[in-house]
XYZ file of C-alpha atoms in Angstrom:
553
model
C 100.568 -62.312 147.454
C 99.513 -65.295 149.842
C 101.298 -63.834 152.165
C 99.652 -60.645 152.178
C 96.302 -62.109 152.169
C 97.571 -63.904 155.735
C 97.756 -60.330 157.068
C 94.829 -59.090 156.058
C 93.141 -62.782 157.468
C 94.913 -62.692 160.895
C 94.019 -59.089 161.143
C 90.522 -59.779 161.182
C 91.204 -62.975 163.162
C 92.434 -61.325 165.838
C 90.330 -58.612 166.157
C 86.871 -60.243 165.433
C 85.332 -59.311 168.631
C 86.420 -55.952 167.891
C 83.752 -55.772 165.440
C 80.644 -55.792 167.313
C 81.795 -52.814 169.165
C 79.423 -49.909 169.784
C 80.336 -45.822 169.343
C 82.379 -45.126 172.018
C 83.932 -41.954 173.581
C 84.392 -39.512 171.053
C 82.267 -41.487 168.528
C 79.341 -39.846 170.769
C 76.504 -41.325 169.268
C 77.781 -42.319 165.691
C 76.149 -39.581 164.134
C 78.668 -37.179 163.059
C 80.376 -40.320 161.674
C 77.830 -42.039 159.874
C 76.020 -38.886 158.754
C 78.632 -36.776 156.909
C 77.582 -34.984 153.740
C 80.602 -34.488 151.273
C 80.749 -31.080 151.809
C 80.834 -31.779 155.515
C 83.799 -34.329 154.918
C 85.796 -31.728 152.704
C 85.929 -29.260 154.433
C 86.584 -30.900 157.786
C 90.800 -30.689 158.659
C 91.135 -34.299 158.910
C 89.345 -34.067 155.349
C 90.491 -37.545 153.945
C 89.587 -39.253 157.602
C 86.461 -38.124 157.611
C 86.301 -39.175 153.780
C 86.852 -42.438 154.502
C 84.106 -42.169 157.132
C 81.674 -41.074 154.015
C 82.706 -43.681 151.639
C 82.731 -46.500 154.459
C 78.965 -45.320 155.014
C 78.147 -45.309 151.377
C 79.429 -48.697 150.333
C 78.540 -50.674 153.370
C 75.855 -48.733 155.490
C 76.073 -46.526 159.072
C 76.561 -49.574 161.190
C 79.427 -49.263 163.924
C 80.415 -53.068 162.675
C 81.413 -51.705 159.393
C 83.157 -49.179 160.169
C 84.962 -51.283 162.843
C 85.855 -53.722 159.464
C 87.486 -50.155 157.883
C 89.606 -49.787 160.446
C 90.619 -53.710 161.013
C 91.166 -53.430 157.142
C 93.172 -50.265 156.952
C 95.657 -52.246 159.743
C 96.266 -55.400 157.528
C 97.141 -52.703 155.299
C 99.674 -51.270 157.328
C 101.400 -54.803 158.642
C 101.368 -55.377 154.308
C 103.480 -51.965 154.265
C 105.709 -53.004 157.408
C 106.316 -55.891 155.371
C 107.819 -54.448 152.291
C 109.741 -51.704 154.210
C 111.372 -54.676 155.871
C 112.078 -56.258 152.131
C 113.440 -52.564 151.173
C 116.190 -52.777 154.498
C 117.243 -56.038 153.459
C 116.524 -57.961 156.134
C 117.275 -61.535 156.360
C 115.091 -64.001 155.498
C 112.605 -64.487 157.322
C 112.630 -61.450 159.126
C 110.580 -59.094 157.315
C 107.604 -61.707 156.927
C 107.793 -61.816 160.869
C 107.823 -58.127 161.297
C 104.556 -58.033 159.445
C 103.122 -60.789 161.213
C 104.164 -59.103 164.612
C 102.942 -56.024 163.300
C 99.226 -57.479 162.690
C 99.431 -59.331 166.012
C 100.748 -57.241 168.549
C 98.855 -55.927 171.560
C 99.889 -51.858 171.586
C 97.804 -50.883 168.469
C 94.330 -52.381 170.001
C 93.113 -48.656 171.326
C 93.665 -47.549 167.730
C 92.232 -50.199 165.295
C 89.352 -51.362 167.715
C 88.053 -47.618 168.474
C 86.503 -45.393 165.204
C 87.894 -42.359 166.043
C 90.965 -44.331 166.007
C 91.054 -44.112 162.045
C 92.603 -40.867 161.887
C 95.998 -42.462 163.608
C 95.688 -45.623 160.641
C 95.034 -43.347 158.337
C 97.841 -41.174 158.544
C 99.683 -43.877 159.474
C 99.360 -45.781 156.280
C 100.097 -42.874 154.195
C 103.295 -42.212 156.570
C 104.466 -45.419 155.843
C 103.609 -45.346 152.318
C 105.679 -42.591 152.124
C 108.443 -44.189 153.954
C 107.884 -47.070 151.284
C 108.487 -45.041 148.142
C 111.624 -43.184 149.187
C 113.545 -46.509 149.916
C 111.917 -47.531 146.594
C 113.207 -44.385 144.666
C 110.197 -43.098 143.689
C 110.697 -39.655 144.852
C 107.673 -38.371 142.961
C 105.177 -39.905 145.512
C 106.260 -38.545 148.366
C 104.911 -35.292 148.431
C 101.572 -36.507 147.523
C 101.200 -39.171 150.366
C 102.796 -37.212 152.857
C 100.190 -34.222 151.725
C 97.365 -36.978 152.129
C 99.112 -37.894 155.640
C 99.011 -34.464 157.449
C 95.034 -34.154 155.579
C 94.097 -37.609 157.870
C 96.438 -36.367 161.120
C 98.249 -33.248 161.708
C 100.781 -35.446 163.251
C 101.798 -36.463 159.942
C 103.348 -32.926 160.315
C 106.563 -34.557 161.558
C 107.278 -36.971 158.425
C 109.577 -34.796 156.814
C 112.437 -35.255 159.556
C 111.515 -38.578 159.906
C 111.694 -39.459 156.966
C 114.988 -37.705 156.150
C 116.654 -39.790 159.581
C 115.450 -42.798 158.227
C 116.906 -41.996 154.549
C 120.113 -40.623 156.177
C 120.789 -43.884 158.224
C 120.308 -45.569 155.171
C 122.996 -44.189 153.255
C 120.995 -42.600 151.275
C 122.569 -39.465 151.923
C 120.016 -37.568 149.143
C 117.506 -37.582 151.890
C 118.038 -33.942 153.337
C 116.088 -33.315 150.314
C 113.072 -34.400 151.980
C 114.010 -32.264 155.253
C 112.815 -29.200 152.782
C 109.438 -30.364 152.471
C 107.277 -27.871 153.954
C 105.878 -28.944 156.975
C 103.665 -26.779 158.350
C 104.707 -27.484 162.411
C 104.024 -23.447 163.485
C 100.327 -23.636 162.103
C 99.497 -27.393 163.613
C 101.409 -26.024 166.915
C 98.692 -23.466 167.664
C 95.858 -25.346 166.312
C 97.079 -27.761 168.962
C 96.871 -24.740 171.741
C 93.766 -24.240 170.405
C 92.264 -27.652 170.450
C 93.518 -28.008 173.954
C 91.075 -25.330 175.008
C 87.932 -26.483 172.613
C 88.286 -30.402 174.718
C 88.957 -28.385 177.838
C 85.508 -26.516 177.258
C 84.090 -29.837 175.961
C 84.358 -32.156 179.269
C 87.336 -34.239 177.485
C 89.689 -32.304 180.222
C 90.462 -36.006 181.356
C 92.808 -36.695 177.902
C 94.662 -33.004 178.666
C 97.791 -32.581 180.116
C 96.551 -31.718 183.712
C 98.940 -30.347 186.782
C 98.085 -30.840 190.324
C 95.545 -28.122 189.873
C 93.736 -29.310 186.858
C 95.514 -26.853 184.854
C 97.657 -27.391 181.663
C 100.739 -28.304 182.287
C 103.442 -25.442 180.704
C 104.745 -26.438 178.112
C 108.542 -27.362 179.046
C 106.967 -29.613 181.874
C 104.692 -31.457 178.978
C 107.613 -32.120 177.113
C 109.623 -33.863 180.378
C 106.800 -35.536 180.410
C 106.887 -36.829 176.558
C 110.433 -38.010 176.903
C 110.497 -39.537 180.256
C 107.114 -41.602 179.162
C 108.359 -42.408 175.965
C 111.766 -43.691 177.170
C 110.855 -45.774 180.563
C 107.535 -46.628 179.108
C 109.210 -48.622 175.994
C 109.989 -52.035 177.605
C 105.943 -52.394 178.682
C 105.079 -51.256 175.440
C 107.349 -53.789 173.065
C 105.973 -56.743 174.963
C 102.475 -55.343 174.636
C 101.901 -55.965 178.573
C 100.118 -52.280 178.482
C 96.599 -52.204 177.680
C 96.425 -48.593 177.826
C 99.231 -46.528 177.795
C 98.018 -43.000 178.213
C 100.148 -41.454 180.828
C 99.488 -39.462 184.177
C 100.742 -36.090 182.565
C 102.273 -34.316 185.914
C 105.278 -32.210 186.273
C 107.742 -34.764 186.603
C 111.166 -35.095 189.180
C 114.449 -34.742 187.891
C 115.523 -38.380 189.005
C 112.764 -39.110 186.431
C 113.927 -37.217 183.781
C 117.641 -38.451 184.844
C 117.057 -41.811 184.814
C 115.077 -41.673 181.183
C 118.542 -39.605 179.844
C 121.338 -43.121 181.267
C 118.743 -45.349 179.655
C 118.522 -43.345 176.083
C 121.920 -43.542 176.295
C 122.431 -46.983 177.118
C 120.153 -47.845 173.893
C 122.077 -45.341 171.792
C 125.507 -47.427 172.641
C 123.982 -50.452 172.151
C 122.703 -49.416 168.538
C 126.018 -48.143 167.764
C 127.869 -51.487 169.026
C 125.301 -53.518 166.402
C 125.799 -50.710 163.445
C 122.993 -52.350 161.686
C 120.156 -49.470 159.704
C 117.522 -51.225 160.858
C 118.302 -51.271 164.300
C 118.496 -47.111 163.764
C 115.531 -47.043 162.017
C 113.481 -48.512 164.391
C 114.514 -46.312 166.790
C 113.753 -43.363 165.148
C 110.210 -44.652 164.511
C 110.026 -45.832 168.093
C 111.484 -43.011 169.729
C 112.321 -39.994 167.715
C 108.833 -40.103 166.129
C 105.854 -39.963 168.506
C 108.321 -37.414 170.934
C 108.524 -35.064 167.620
C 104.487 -34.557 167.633
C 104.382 -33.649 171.067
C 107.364 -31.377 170.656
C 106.741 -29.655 167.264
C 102.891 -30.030 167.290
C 101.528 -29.959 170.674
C 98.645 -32.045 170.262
C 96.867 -33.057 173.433
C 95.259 -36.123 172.512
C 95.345 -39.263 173.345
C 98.777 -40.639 173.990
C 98.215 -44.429 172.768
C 97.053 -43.260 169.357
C 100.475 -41.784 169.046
C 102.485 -45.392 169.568
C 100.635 -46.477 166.902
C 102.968 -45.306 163.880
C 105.640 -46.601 166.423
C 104.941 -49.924 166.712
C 106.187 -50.156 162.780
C 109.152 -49.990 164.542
C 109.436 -51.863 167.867
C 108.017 -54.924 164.431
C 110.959 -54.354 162.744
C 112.627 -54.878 165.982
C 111.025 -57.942 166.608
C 111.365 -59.643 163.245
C 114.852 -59.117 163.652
C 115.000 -60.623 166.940
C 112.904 -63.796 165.865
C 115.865 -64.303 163.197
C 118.842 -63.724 165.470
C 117.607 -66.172 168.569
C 120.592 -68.078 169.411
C 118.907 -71.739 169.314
C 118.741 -74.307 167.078
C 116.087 -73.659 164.193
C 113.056 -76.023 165.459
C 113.627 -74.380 169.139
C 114.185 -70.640 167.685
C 110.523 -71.495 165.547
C 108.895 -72.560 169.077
C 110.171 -69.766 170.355
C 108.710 -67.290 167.678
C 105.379 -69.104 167.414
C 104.853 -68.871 171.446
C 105.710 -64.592 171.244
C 103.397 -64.533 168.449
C 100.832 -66.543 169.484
C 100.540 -64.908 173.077
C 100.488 -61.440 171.163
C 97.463 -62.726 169.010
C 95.615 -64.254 172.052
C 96.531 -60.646 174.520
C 95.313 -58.562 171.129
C 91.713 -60.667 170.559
C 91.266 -60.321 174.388
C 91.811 -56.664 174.842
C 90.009 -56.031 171.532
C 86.521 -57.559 173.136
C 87.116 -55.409 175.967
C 86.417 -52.223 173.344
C 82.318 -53.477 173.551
C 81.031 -50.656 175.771
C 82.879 -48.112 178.063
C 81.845 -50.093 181.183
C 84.024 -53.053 180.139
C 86.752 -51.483 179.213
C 87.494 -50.359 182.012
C 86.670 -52.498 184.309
C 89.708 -54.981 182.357
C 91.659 -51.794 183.488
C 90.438 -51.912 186.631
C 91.370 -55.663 187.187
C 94.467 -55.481 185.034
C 96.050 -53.191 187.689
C 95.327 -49.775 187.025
C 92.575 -49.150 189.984
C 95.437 -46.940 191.598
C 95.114 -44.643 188.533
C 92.804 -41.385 189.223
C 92.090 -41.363 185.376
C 90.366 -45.121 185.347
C 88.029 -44.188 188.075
C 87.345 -40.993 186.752
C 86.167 -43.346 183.491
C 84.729 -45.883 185.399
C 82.343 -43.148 186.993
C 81.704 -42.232 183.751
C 80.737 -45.363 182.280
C 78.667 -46.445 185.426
C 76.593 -42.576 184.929
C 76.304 -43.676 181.207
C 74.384 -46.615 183.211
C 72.415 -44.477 185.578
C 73.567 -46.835 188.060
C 74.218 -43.182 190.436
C 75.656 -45.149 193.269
C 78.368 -47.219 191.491
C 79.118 -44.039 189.868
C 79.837 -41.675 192.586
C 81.808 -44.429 194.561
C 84.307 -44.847 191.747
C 84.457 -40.705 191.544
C 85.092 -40.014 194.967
C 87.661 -42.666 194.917
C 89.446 -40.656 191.578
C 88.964 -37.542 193.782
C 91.015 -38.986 196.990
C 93.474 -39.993 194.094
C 93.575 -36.421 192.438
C 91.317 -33.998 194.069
C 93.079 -31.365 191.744
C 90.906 -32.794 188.596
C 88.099 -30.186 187.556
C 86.983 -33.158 185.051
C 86.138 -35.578 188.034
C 84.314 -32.765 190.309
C 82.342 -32.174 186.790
C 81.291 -35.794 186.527
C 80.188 -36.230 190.206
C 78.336 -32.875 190.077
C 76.165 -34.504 186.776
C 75.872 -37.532 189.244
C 74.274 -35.324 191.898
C 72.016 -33.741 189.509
C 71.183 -36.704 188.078
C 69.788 -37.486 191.528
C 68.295 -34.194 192.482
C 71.088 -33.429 194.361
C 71.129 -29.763 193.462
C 73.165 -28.269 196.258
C 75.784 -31.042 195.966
C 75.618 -30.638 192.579
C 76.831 -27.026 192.429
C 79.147 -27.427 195.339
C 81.218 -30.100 193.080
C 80.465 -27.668 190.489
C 82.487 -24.582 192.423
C 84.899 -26.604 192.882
C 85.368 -27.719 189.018
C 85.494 -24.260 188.069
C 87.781 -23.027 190.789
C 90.417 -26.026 189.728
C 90.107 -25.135 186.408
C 88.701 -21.799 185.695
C 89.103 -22.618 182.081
C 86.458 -25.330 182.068
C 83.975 -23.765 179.936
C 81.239 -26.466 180.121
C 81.513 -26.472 183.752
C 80.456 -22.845 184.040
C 77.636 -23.931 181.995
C 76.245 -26.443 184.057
C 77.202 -24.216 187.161
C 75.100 -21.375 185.765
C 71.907 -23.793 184.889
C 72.026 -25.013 188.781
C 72.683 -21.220 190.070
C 69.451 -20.575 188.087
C 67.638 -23.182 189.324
C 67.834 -22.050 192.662
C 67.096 -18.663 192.255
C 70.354 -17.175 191.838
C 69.975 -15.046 189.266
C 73.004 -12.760 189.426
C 75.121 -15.668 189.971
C 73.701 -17.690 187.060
C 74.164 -14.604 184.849
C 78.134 -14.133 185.296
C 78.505 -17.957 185.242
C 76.586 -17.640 181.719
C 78.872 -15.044 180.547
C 81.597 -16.828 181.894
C 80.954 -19.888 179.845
C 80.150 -17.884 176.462
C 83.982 -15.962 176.939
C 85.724 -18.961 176.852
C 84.210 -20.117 173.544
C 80.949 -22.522 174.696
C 78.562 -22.147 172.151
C 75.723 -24.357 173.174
C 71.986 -22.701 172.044
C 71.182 -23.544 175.506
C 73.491 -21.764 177.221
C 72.384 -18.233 174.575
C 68.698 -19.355 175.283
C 69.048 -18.952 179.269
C 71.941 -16.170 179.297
C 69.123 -14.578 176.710
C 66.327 -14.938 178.901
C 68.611 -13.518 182.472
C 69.112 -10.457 180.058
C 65.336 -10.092 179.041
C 64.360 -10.471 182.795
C 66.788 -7.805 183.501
C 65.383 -5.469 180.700
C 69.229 -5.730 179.383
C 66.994 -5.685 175.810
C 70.149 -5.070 173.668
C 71.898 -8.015 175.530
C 69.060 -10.400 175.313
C 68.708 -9.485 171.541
C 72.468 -10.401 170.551
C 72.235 -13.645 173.203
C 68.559 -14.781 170.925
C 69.874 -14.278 167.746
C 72.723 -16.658 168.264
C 70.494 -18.812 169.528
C 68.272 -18.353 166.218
C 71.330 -19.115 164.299
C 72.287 -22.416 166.296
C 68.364 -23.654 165.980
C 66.604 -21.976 163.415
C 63.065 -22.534 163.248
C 62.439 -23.833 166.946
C 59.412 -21.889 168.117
C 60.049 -21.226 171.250
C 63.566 -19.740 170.147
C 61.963 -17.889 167.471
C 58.953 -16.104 170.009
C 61.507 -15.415 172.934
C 63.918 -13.628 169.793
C 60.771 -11.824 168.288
C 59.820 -10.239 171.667
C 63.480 -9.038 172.200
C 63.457 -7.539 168.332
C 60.061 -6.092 169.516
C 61.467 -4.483 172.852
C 64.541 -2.394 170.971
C 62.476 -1.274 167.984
C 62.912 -4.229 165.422
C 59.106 -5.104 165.085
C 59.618 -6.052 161.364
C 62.013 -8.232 161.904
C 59.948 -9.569 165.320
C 56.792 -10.178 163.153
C 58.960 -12.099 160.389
C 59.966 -14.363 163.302
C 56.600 -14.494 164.561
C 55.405 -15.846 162.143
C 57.319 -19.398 162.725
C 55.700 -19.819 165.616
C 52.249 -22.095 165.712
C 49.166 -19.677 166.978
C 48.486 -21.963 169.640
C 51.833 -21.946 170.945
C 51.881 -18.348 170.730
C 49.249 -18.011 172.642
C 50.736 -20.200 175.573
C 53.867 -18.591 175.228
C 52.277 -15.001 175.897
C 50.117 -16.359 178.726
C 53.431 -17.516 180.464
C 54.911 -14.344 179.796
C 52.509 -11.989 181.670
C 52.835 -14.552 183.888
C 56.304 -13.855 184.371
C 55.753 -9.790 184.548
C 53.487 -10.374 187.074
């Protein structure tokens, strides 16, 4: 027990500057996280995430700090799990102790237990390895339920069942392809991932996609290259936690890539078969095997460091056994262990603070030596925008765009710089070209439309509008205007549809509600006009009408 209550202690040790971090990235402003009804959180996918998200608001407020504490917590937790799996292998004394302690301490993990969203990946990760836990236990009975409670915190958890059943097999617990029949519902998480690709696509996160020299999505053979090659060369930067952020440059990737990936897999194969030992196996297949099965089987384009998270259990293991088998004498082996350990602490509490605000993370990219990546300036223009300091901003975007002038995500970002700045010709130039990288980019049609319109290009504006509604944006702004082209047109049927779904999206806004009663009007629905009418203030009617004949005139 004191041991455990180390973990949990060093865990919040190491990542105490963690905890005054603010909502970051897809946090947005903290109020779809602190603000969830029950309902809300039930029905979500990632329904037990996003009910820890309502219980961590209900015992302990809406403050980012404790939520931050959740997620520090919910890692001790996972380092206390590493810990007994290592008792269940057998490992010698003290190997499993150090795993944990590794585990706690080690730099990889920082993206996930330091960022909110991150709870997802810890969630699913402690019921993974809870899982993982009661099979080498025997207690067959709770594996269904925890790896049910997995998959409802991550849909990567979708891949336990043939992890779980290596892990068993190498084991000799040879009763294990019994798990392999657990249903695992890979075809339906596959196409939500296709689908999800699209909704960040239309969203503006096109900079965590797979992207080809284009800005397209990569196909999906060349996105698995990818997986493996990353996965494989990337490991040695990743054990010693030298990586601060390991998110690859998806790109279609050479064959003497690919090749060189394939003599190193196999070198590490050889050498696990020369040591024989079922640890050594099963941290491969949590290192390896694992995070390369959820890009495979479930397609998920997220963000790739969230995935090494459930891997480090393994590259632990790893090290505990390493720490046990140095070939000194036992105070020099200790030095040894306590120096690994101690620089993994110090590189974790460092990297940790850097998760404060957007503009400080990555500028530590920056100077850690990752200015040559397109995808850090791309951020750093984003954090510097975030700022409104305009000319910082478009000097790191231009400098992502002579990097990658195929990314529609970057000409997006430097077009809300321009307009930022009044810039409106630059603004839909960078626009154009967003669009014409990635025609898929709903959000950019949007913004394209809004500038078209603003400069009196009506026709323009209207296809861009309709453009940006086909491929799924459903902003009320974007019905409001595409609404009002219609109306101006005397497309009355058109502008109806376009205000109702506005209606629907903001109920009770008056303006909405006068512009949708004059279109109900106009094709013969005056009851259902006047009922709307009648949420509009008489003195804003009146302006409204005034600007209307206006208009006609």
């Amino acid at each position: 027990m004191m041991l455990e209550l180390f973990l949990v202690g060093l865990s919040f040790l190491v990542y105490a500057l963690a905890l005054r971090g603010k909502f970051l990235f897809s946090d947005g402003d903290g109020s779809g996280i602190t603000q969830p009804s029950l309902r809300a959180a039930w029905i979500h996918m990632r329904r037990m995430t996003h009910l820890s998200y309502w219980l961590n608001v209900k015992l302990f407020g809406k403050s980012s700090t404790s939520l931050h504490v959740g997620n520090v917590f919910l890692h001790a937790v996972n380092s206390i799990l590493v810990l007994h799996i290592g008792m269940m292998l057998d490992m010698p004394y003290p190997a499993a102790q150090l795993a944990a302690i590794a585990y706690a301490v080690h730099p990889l993990p920082v993206s996930a237990v330091a960022y909110i969203s991150g709870r997802a990946m810890l969630l699913s990760t402690s019921f993974m390895l809870g899982a993982i836990l009661a099979a080498l236990s025997g207690h067959w009975w709770a594996i269904v339920p925890l790896y049910a409670l997995a998959v409802l915190s991550k849909e990567d958890a979708a891949i336990l069942p043939l992890t779980l059943g290596l892990i068993l097999l190498v084991c000799g617990q040879w009763q294990g392809w019994i798990v392999l029949l657990l249903p695992a519902p890979l075809a339906f998480y596959r196409r939500y991932g296709q689908n999800y690709a699209r909704y960040l696509m239309n969203l503006n996160y096109a900079g965590n996609l797979p992207i080809g020299g284009h800005g397209e999505l990569l196909p999906v053979r060349e996105y698995r290259k990818a997986l493996f090659t990353e996965s494989v060369l990337r490991f040695p930067q990743w054990f010693f936690g030298a990586n601060l952020n390991p998110d690859p440059d998806f790109k279609a990737v050479p064959s003497s890539r690919i090749v060189r990936a394939a003599v190193v897999l196999v070198v590490v194969l050889l050498i696990a078969a020369a040591v024989n030992h079922p640890l050594v196996w099963v941290a491969l297949i949590l290192i390896v095997v694992s995070p390369w099965l959820v890009y495979f089987a479930v397609q998920m384009p997220d963000m790739f460091e969230n995935r090494t998270y459930f891997s480090v259990a393994g590259m632990a293991l790893l090290w505990g056994l390493f720490f046990t088998a140095l070939p000194f004498g036992a105070l020099t082996s200790a030095i040894a262990t306590v120096a690994v350990l101690a620089s993994f602490a110090i590189r974790t509490a460092h990297y940790a603070g850097c998760w404060d605000n957007e503009l400080d993370l990555w500028t530590f990219a920056m100077n850690a030596g990752s200015e040559k990546k397109a995808r850090v300036l791309f951020n750093m223009g984003r954090a510097y925008t975030t700022r409104q300091d305009h000319e910082q901003a478009e000097y790191y975007l231009r400098q992502g765009l002579l990097r990658n002038p195929g990314s529609a995500i970057g000409w997006g970002n430097l077009a809300k710089v321009y307009a930022d700045t009044g810039k409106d010709v630059d603004a839909t130039r960078c626009l154009v070209e967003a669009v014409t990288r990635c025609p898929e980019f709903g959000q950019a049609w949007a913004a394209l439309a809004m500038h078209q319109e603003k400069m009196g290009e009506a026709s323009l504006a209207l296809a861009a509008y309709q453009k940006a509604v086909s491929l799924g944006s459903d902003e009320y702004y974007v019905w409001h205007r595409l609404g009002v082209l219609y109306f101006q047109g005397e497309w009355m049927t058109e502008a109806h549809q376009a205000f109702k779904r506005c209606v629907e999206l903001r109920p009770l806004d008056p303006v909405f509600e006068y512009d949708y009663a004059m279109a109900c009007v106009a094709i013969g629905e005056r009851d259902e006009g006047m009922a709307h009418l009648d949420h509009v203030p008489a003195s804003m009617f009146l302006r409204l009408m005034k600007m209307q004949v206006g208009v006609e005139k």
